[in-house]
Short mmCIF file of C-alpha atoms in Angstrom, two decimals:
data_model
loop_
_atom_site.label_atom_id
_atom_site.label_comp_id
_atom_site.label_asym_id
_atom_site.label_seq_id
_atom_site.Cartn_x
_atom_site.Cartn_y
_atom_site.Cartn_z
CA UNK E 1 103.78 98.44 -0.49
CA UNK E 2 103.34 94.98 -2.10
CA UNK E 3 100.62 94.64 -4.59
CA UNK E 4 98.07 91.29 -4.05
CA UNK E 5 97.78 89.92 -7.43
CA UNK E 6 95.31 86.72 -6.29
CA UNK E 7 92.34 88.92 -5.54
CA UNK E 8 92.37 91.15 -8.46
CA UNK E 9 89.69 89.89 -10.55
CA UNK E 10 91.24 89.41 -14.45
CA UNK E 11 90.27 92.07 -17.13
CA UNK E 12 86.78 90.98 -18.73
CA UNK E 13 85.84 88.53 -15.90
CA UNK E 14 82.37 88.51 -14.28
CA UNK E 15 84.14 88.36 -10.77
CA UNK E 16 82.65 86.87 -7.84
CA UNK E 17 78.98 86.16 -9.28
CA UNK E 18 80.01 82.33 -10.55
CA UNK E 19 79.90 80.48 -7.08
CA UNK E 20 76.20 82.03 -6.73
CA UNK E 21 75.06 80.41 -10.07
CA UNK E 22 76.31 77.07 -8.94
CA UNK E 23 74.25 77.34 -5.80
CA UNK E 24 71.03 78.06 -7.69
CA UNK E 25 71.39 75.01 -10.20
CA UNK E 26 71.80 72.64 -7.26
CA UNK E 27 68.62 74.27 -5.48
CA UNK E 28 66.82 73.71 -9.04
CA UNK E 29 67.91 70.21 -9.41
CA UNK E 30 66.69 69.15 -5.37
CA UNK E 31 63.39 71.00 -5.70
CA UNK E 32 63.02 69.22 -9.20
CA UNK E 33 63.78 65.74 -7.39
CA UNK E 34 61.54 66.48 -4.61
CA UNK E 35 58.38 67.62 -7.20
CA UNK E 36 59.18 64.21 -8.86
CA UNK E 37 58.79 62.05 -5.53
CA UNK E 38 55.71 64.02 -4.84
CA UNK E 39 54.29 63.33 -7.99
CA UNK E 40 55.26 59.58 -7.72
CA UNK E 41 53.98 59.52 -4.55
CA UNK E 42 50.60 60.88 -5.50
CA UNK E 43 50.43 58.58 -9.12
CA UNK E 44 51.45 55.60 -6.52
CA UNK E 45 48.82 56.32 -4.10
CA UNK E 46 46.28 56.91 -7.02
CA UNK E 47 47.00 53.71 -8.23
CA UNK E 48 46.61 51.58 -5.01
CA UNK E 49 43.40 53.52 -4.34
CA UNK E 50 42.14 52.34 -8.37
CA UNK E 51 43.72 48.55 -6.70
CA UNK E 52 41.62 48.72 -3.93
CA UNK E 53 38.24 49.48 -5.60
CA UNK E 54 39.04 47.06 -8.15
CA UNK E 55 39.37 44.11 -5.61
CA UNK E 56 36.62 45.32 -3.43
CA UNK E 57 34.17 45.49 -6.76
CA UNK E 58 35.63 41.79 -7.31
CA UNK E 59 34.91 40.57 -3.78
CA UNK E 60 31.42 41.88 -3.85
CA UNK E 61 30.90 40.60 -7.39
CA UNK E 62 32.17 37.31 -5.85
CA UNK E 63 29.73 37.65 -2.48
CA UNK E 64 26.95 38.40 -4.94
CA UNK E 65 27.25 35.32 -7.03
CA UNK E 66 27.56 33.06 -3.71
CA UNK E 67 24.40 34.63 -2.34
CA UNK E 68 22.80 33.50 -5.75
CA UNK E 69 24.24 30.30 -5.84
CA UNK E 70 22.82 29.71 -2.56
CA UNK E 71 19.08 30.59 -3.48
CA UNK E 72 19.44 28.48 -6.30
CA UNK E 73 20.71 25.42 -4.49
CA UNK E 74 18.35 26.27 -1.62
CA UNK E 75 15.68 26.23 -3.99
CA UNK E 76 16.65 23.15 -5.62
CA UNK E 77 17.11 21.20 -2.17
CA UNK E 78 13.42 22.47 -1.54
CA UNK E 79 12.22 20.90 -4.56
CA UNK E 80 13.91 17.45 -3.95
CA UNK E 81 12.50 17.29 -0.44
CA UNK E 82 9.27 18.10 -1.79
CA UNK E 83 9.47 15.97 -4.12
CA UNK E 84 10.69 13.05 -1.73
CA UNK E 85 7.78 13.60 0.95
CA UNK E 86 5.17 13.53 -1.65
CA UNK E 87 5.82 10.12 -3.28
CA UNK E 88 7.40 7.37 -1.91
CA UNK E 89 8.64 6.04 -5.11
CA UNK E 90 10.48 9.30 -5.59
CA UNK E 91 12.48 8.21 -2.05
CA UNK E 92 13.24 5.04 -3.41
CA UNK E 93 14.87 6.47 -6.35
CA UNK E 94 16.75 9.06 -4.83
CA UNK E 95 18.26 6.12 -2.36
CA UNK E 96 19.39 4.34 -4.97
CA UNK E 97 21.82 7.52 -6.04
CA UNK E 98 21.97 8.44 -2.17
CA UNK E 99 25.93 8.79 -2.09
CA UNK E 100 26.05 10.24 -5.20
CA UNK E 101 23.62 13.19 -4.09
CA UNK E 102 24.72 13.41 -0.90
CA UNK E 103 28.79 13.89 -2.11
CA UNK E 104 27.47 16.64 -4.67
CA UNK E 105 25.58 18.15 -2.09
CA UNK E 106 28.33 18.29 0.59
CA UNK E 107 30.84 19.69 -2.27
CA UNK E 108 28.37 22.59 -2.83
CA UNK E 109 27.78 23.46 0.81
CA UNK E 110 31.33 23.61 1.50
CA UNK E 111 31.96 26.08 -1.48
CA UNK E 112 28.74 28.27 -0.75
CA UNK E 113 29.75 28.36 2.94
CA UNK E 114 33.44 29.37 2.13
CA UNK E 115 33.56 32.93 2.37
CA UNK E 116 36.52 33.28 0.27
CA UNK E 117 35.69 31.04 -2.41
CA UNK E 118 37.23 31.86 -5.88
CA UNK E 119 35.34 32.39 -8.93
CA UNK E 120 36.74 29.07 -10.11
CA UNK E 121 35.56 27.32 -7.17
CA UNK E 122 31.77 29.36 -7.36
CA UNK E 123 31.84 28.10 -11.39
CA UNK E 124 32.25 24.53 -9.73
CA UNK E 125 29.31 25.10 -7.66
CA UNK E 126 27.33 26.36 -10.22
CA UNK E 127 28.02 23.32 -12.59
CA UNK E 128 27.28 21.27 -9.43
CA UNK E 129 24.21 22.75 -8.53
CA UNK E 130 22.92 22.52 -12.48
CA UNK E 131 23.83 19.05 -12.40
CA UNK E 132 21.94 18.37 -9.07
CA UNK E 133 18.45 20.22 -10.90
CA UNK E 134 18.76 17.87 -13.94
CA UNK E 135 19.13 14.96 -11.56
CA UNK E 136 15.63 16.05 -9.85
CA UNK E 137 14.11 16.94 -13.46
CA UNK E 138 15.22 13.51 -14.27
CA UNK E 139 13.42 12.15 -11.16
CA UNK E 140 10.15 14.12 -11.75
CA UNK E 141 10.19 12.48 -15.41
CA UNK E 142 10.52 9.16 -14.09
CA UNK E 143 7.82 9.42 -11.47
CA UNK E 144 5.40 10.83 -14.10
CA UNK E 145 5.82 8.02 -16.46
CA UNK E 146 5.61 5.72 -13.05
CA UNK E 147 2.35 7.27 -12.05
CA UNK E 148 1.34 7.06 -15.81
CA UNK E 149 2.32 3.48 -15.44
CA UNK E 150 0.39 2.77 -12.25
CA UNK E 151 -2.62 3.98 -14.01
CA UNK E 152 -2.93 1.88 -16.99
CA UNK E 153 -1.69 -0.90 -14.42
CA UNK E 154 -4.60 -0.28 -12.40
CA UNK E 155 -6.96 -0.20 -15.16
CA UNK E 156 -5.91 -3.14 -16.64
CA UNK E 157 -6.27 -4.71 -13.00
CA UNK E 158 -9.54 -3.59 -12.80
CA UNK E 159 -10.58 -4.83 -15.92
CA UNK E 160 -8.63 -8.23 -15.30
CA UNK E 161 -10.74 -8.02 -11.70
CA UNK E 162 -13.88 -7.32 -13.41
CA UNK E 163 -13.40 -10.09 -15.89
CA UNK E 164 -12.21 -12.45 -12.98
CA UNK E 165 -15.53 -11.79 -10.81
CA UNK E 166 -17.60 -12.10 -14.16
CA UNK E 167 -15.98 -15.52 -14.57
CA UNK E 168 -16.10 -15.93 -10.78
CA UNK E 169 -19.91 -15.13 -11.01
CA UNK E 170 -20.51 -17.39 -13.76
CA UNK E 171 -18.58 -20.38 -12.32
CA UNK E 172 -20.27 -19.75 -8.81
CA UNK E 173 -23.50 -19.93 -10.74
CA UNK E 174 -22.52 -23.07 -12.31
CA UNK E 175 -21.25 -24.52 -9.17
CA UNK E 176 -24.70 -23.83 -7.39
CA UNK E 177 -26.41 -25.29 -10.43
CA UNK E 178 -24.44 -28.50 -10.25
CA UNK E 179 -24.94 -28.47 -6.56
CA UNK E 180 -28.57 -27.95 -6.61
CA UNK E 181 -29.00 -30.64 -9.40
CA UNK E 182 -26.82 -33.00 -7.16
CA UNK E 183 -29.23 -32.58 -4.06
CA UNK E 184 -31.45 -35.74 -4.21
CA UNK E 185 -34.76 -35.50 -3.84
CA UNK E 186 -37.23 -37.73 -1.94
CA UNK E 187 -40.51 -39.42 -2.59
CA UNK E 188 -42.65 -42.03 -1.49
CA UNK E 189 -42.34 -40.67 2.41
CA UNK E 190 -44.03 -41.81 4.81
CA UNK E 191 -44.06 -41.43 8.99
CA UNK E 192 -45.07 -45.26 10.44
CA UNK E 193 -45.99 -44.99 14.67
CA UNK E 194 -44.98 -48.25 15.45
CA UNK E 195 -45.95 -50.48 18.43
CA UNK E 196 -43.42 -53.27 19.64
CA UNK E 197 -44.66 -56.25 21.06
CA UNK E 198 -43.13 -58.12 24.30
CA UNK E 199 -41.91 -60.90 21.42
CA UNK E 200 -40.29 -57.90 18.97
CA UNK E 201 -42.74 -57.58 16.63
CA UNK E 202 -43.36 -54.40 14.89
CA UNK E 203 -46.82 -53.67 14.46
CA UNK E 204 -48.31 -50.47 12.87
CA UNK E 205 -50.56 -48.16 15.05
CA UNK E 206 -52.27 -44.92 15.03
CA UNK E 207 -52.91 -44.52 18.76
CA UNK E 208 -50.62 -42.07 20.73
CA UNK E 209 -50.94 -44.10 23.48
CA UNK E 210 -49.44 -47.43 21.74
CA UNK E 211 -46.67 -45.98 19.78
CA UNK E 212 -43.30 -46.87 21.15
CA UNK E 213 -41.15 -45.35 18.01
CA UNK E 214 -41.69 -43.52 14.46
CA UNK E 215 -40.11 -45.07 11.15
CA UNK E 216 -39.62 -42.96 8.56
CA UNK E 217 -39.49 -44.40 4.78
CA UNK E 218 -38.75 -42.85 1.76
CA UNK E 219 -36.82 -43.23 -1.73
CA UNK E 220 -34.18 -41.50 -2.73
CA UNK E 221 -34.98 -40.83 -6.46
CA UNK E 222 -32.46 -41.52 -9.27
CA UNK E 223 -30.06 -38.90 -10.03
CA UNK E 224 -27.68 -38.67 -12.81
CA UNK E 225 -25.79 -35.72 -11.50
CA UNK E 226 -25.21 -36.45 -7.99
CA UNK E 227 -21.62 -38.45 -7.86
CA UNK E 228 -21.67 -42.07 -6.08
CA UNK E 229 -20.57 -42.14 -2.10
CA UNK E 230 -21.92 -41.47 1.37
CA UNK E 231 -24.88 -38.92 1.27
CA UNK E 232 -25.77 -37.39 4.60
CA UNK E 233 -29.70 -37.33 4.94
CA UNK E 234 -30.84 -35.73 8.09
CA UNK E 235 -34.74 -36.29 9.51
CA UNK E 236 -36.09 -33.43 11.41
CA UNK E 237 -39.82 -34.34 13.09
CA UNK E 238 -42.24 -31.80 14.47
CA UNK E 239 -44.56 -32.52 17.32
CA UNK E 240 -48.06 -31.36 17.19
CA UNK E 241 -47.41 -28.55 19.70
CA UNK E 242 -44.71 -27.46 16.94
CA UNK E 243 -41.81 -28.68 18.69
CA UNK E 244 -39.15 -30.56 17.37
CA UNK E 245 -38.58 -33.84 18.41
CA UNK E 246 -34.84 -33.81 19.29
CA UNK E 247 -33.16 -35.48 22.12
CA UNK E 248 -29.02 -35.27 22.09
CA UNK E 249 -28.48 -37.97 24.22
CA UNK E 250 -30.34 -39.94 21.70
CA UNK E 251 -28.06 -38.63 18.61
CA UNK E 252 -30.21 -35.51 17.85
CA UNK E 253 -28.27 -32.34 17.08
CA UNK E 254 -27.84 -29.36 14.65
CA UNK E 255 -27.31 -28.99 11.14
CA UNK E 256 -26.44 -25.93 8.32
CA UNK E 257 -29.03 -24.81 6.28
CA UNK E 258 -28.17 -23.91 2.78
CA UNK E 259 -29.02 -20.12 3.57
CA UNK E 260 -26.92 -20.59 6.59
CA UNK E 261 -29.00 -20.63 9.53
CA UNK E 262 -29.00 -23.79 11.82
CA UNK E 263 -31.81 -25.97 12.13
CA UNK E 264 -32.44 -29.11 14.94
CA UNK E 265 -32.66 -32.73 13.20
CA UNK E 266 -34.06 -35.55 15.23
CA UNK E 267 -31.87 -38.21 13.37
CA UNK E 268 -29.81 -38.58 10.63
CA UNK E 269 -28.34 -41.46 8.88
CA UNK E 270 -25.24 -41.91 6.01
CA UNK E 271 -26.43 -43.84 2.71
CA UNK E 272 -24.46 -45.09 0.31
CA UNK E 273 -25.70 -43.87 -2.95
CA UNK E 274 -25.25 -44.75 -6.48
CA UNK E 275 -25.41 -42.25 -9.25
CA UNK E 276 -28.83 -42.96 -11.36
CA UNK E 277 -30.14 -45.36 -9.49
CA UNK E 278 -33.12 -45.22 -6.76
CA UNK E 279 -32.91 -46.31 -3.03
CA UNK E 280 -34.93 -46.92 -0.15
CA UNK E 281 -34.58 -45.61 2.99
CA UNK E 282 -35.80 -46.26 6.64
CA UNK E 283 -34.63 -44.25 9.83
CA UNK E 284 -36.37 -44.93 13.05
CA UNK E 285 -36.90 -42.79 16.04
CA UNK E 286 -37.80 -44.25 19.41
CA UNK E 287 -37.87 -41.07 22.08
CA UNK E 288 -37.63 -41.24 26.11
CA UNK E 289 -41.18 -40.17 26.46
CA UNK E 290 -44.91 -40.63 25.48
CA UNK E 291 -46.10 -39.25 21.86
CA UNK E 292 -48.89 -37.00 21.97
CA UNK E 293 -51.87 -36.73 20.01
CA UNK E 294 -51.93 -34.80 16.85
CA UNK E 295 -50.42 -34.25 13.45
CA UNK E 296 -46.66 -34.88 13.01
CA UNK E 297 -44.63 -33.73 10.43
CA UNK E 298 -41.49 -34.95 8.74
CA UNK E 299 -39.00 -33.39 7.27
CA UNK E 300 -36.05 -34.52 4.80
CA UNK E 301 -32.75 -32.67 4.12
CA UNK E 302 -29.82 -33.12 2.19
CA UNK E 303 -26.98 -30.73 1.71
CA UNK E 304 -28.87 -28.32 3.42
CA UNK E 305 -31.94 -28.35 1.20
CA UNK E 306 -35.26 -29.74 2.22
CA UNK E 307 -36.02 -32.99 -0.22
CA UNK E 308 -39.03 -34.04 1.11
CA UNK E 309 -42.04 -33.89 3.82
CA UNK E 310 -44.96 -35.49 5.02
CA UNK E 311 -47.39 -36.26 7.79
CA UNK E 312 -48.81 -38.39 10.04
CA UNK E 313 -51.35 -38.34 12.44
CA UNK E 314 -51.59 -40.28 15.97
CA UNK E 315 -55.02 -40.13 17.71
CA UNK E 316 -56.50 -40.74 20.80
CA UNK E 317 -55.75 -44.11 22.68
CA UNK E 318 -58.07 -46.96 22.99
CA UNK E 319 -58.29 -50.57 23.24
CA UNK E 320 -55.92 -51.60 20.17
#
């Protein structure tokens, strides 16, 4: 029988234990690798969670900043609208820079309406809002300055108006004195009833039945203030029954008194007056009806002022 030398362990060797040791080493390496993988995966997951948390905090911070800026922008806009609504000058001031203001507001609104706005964009929006607020503050100061100037100007205008009114009053007073001074004065006033004979001769009469016309005669006294020129003189005759002798068809009418009221006149005449000279005037009134018995009064007017008056009495009729 032949001896098997290949399966016989050498003297002093561990024998079949050597393959089993190699397997254990491989298993250990695999377990260590698996454990490392798990540890890496846990680390990566934790890091991703931290990054996500940081991004969430960052987004929340941007959103809060955007909301805060939106509130500031709304407040600035409200103040601007209030200034414009309360002051027309503010509206004109804003309109002079309308393009600049509108561009600024449009850019701010664009940034604040963007939910994905970056910190840099929000910083730009904040800068523009501060610029808008600064412009509004400047407008407010301009309005206050203009209002102050308005008060000063109003005071100056009030003083000027009072001075002008005072000068006007003095001027009006002087003009009135001049006007009064230039009013002529009548003297030596006579109202003569006249009878006209068949041959045309005029004869004075005191009988109402015989009177054909009334002749008013008077003197315009010398006046050194009244300028040379035509002066319109009005004569108003009143009958015994207090009715005015006035017939429009015979040249009568109305004239205005110095107080603005109107009065009937019997007849009028334009007199060529010379400054500083006394002048005699006659005016005739021939009516288309009989004269009544009683007292007749005559009043003479110039520039709306009564400058003289007289009276005559017509008696009841007789032979002559």
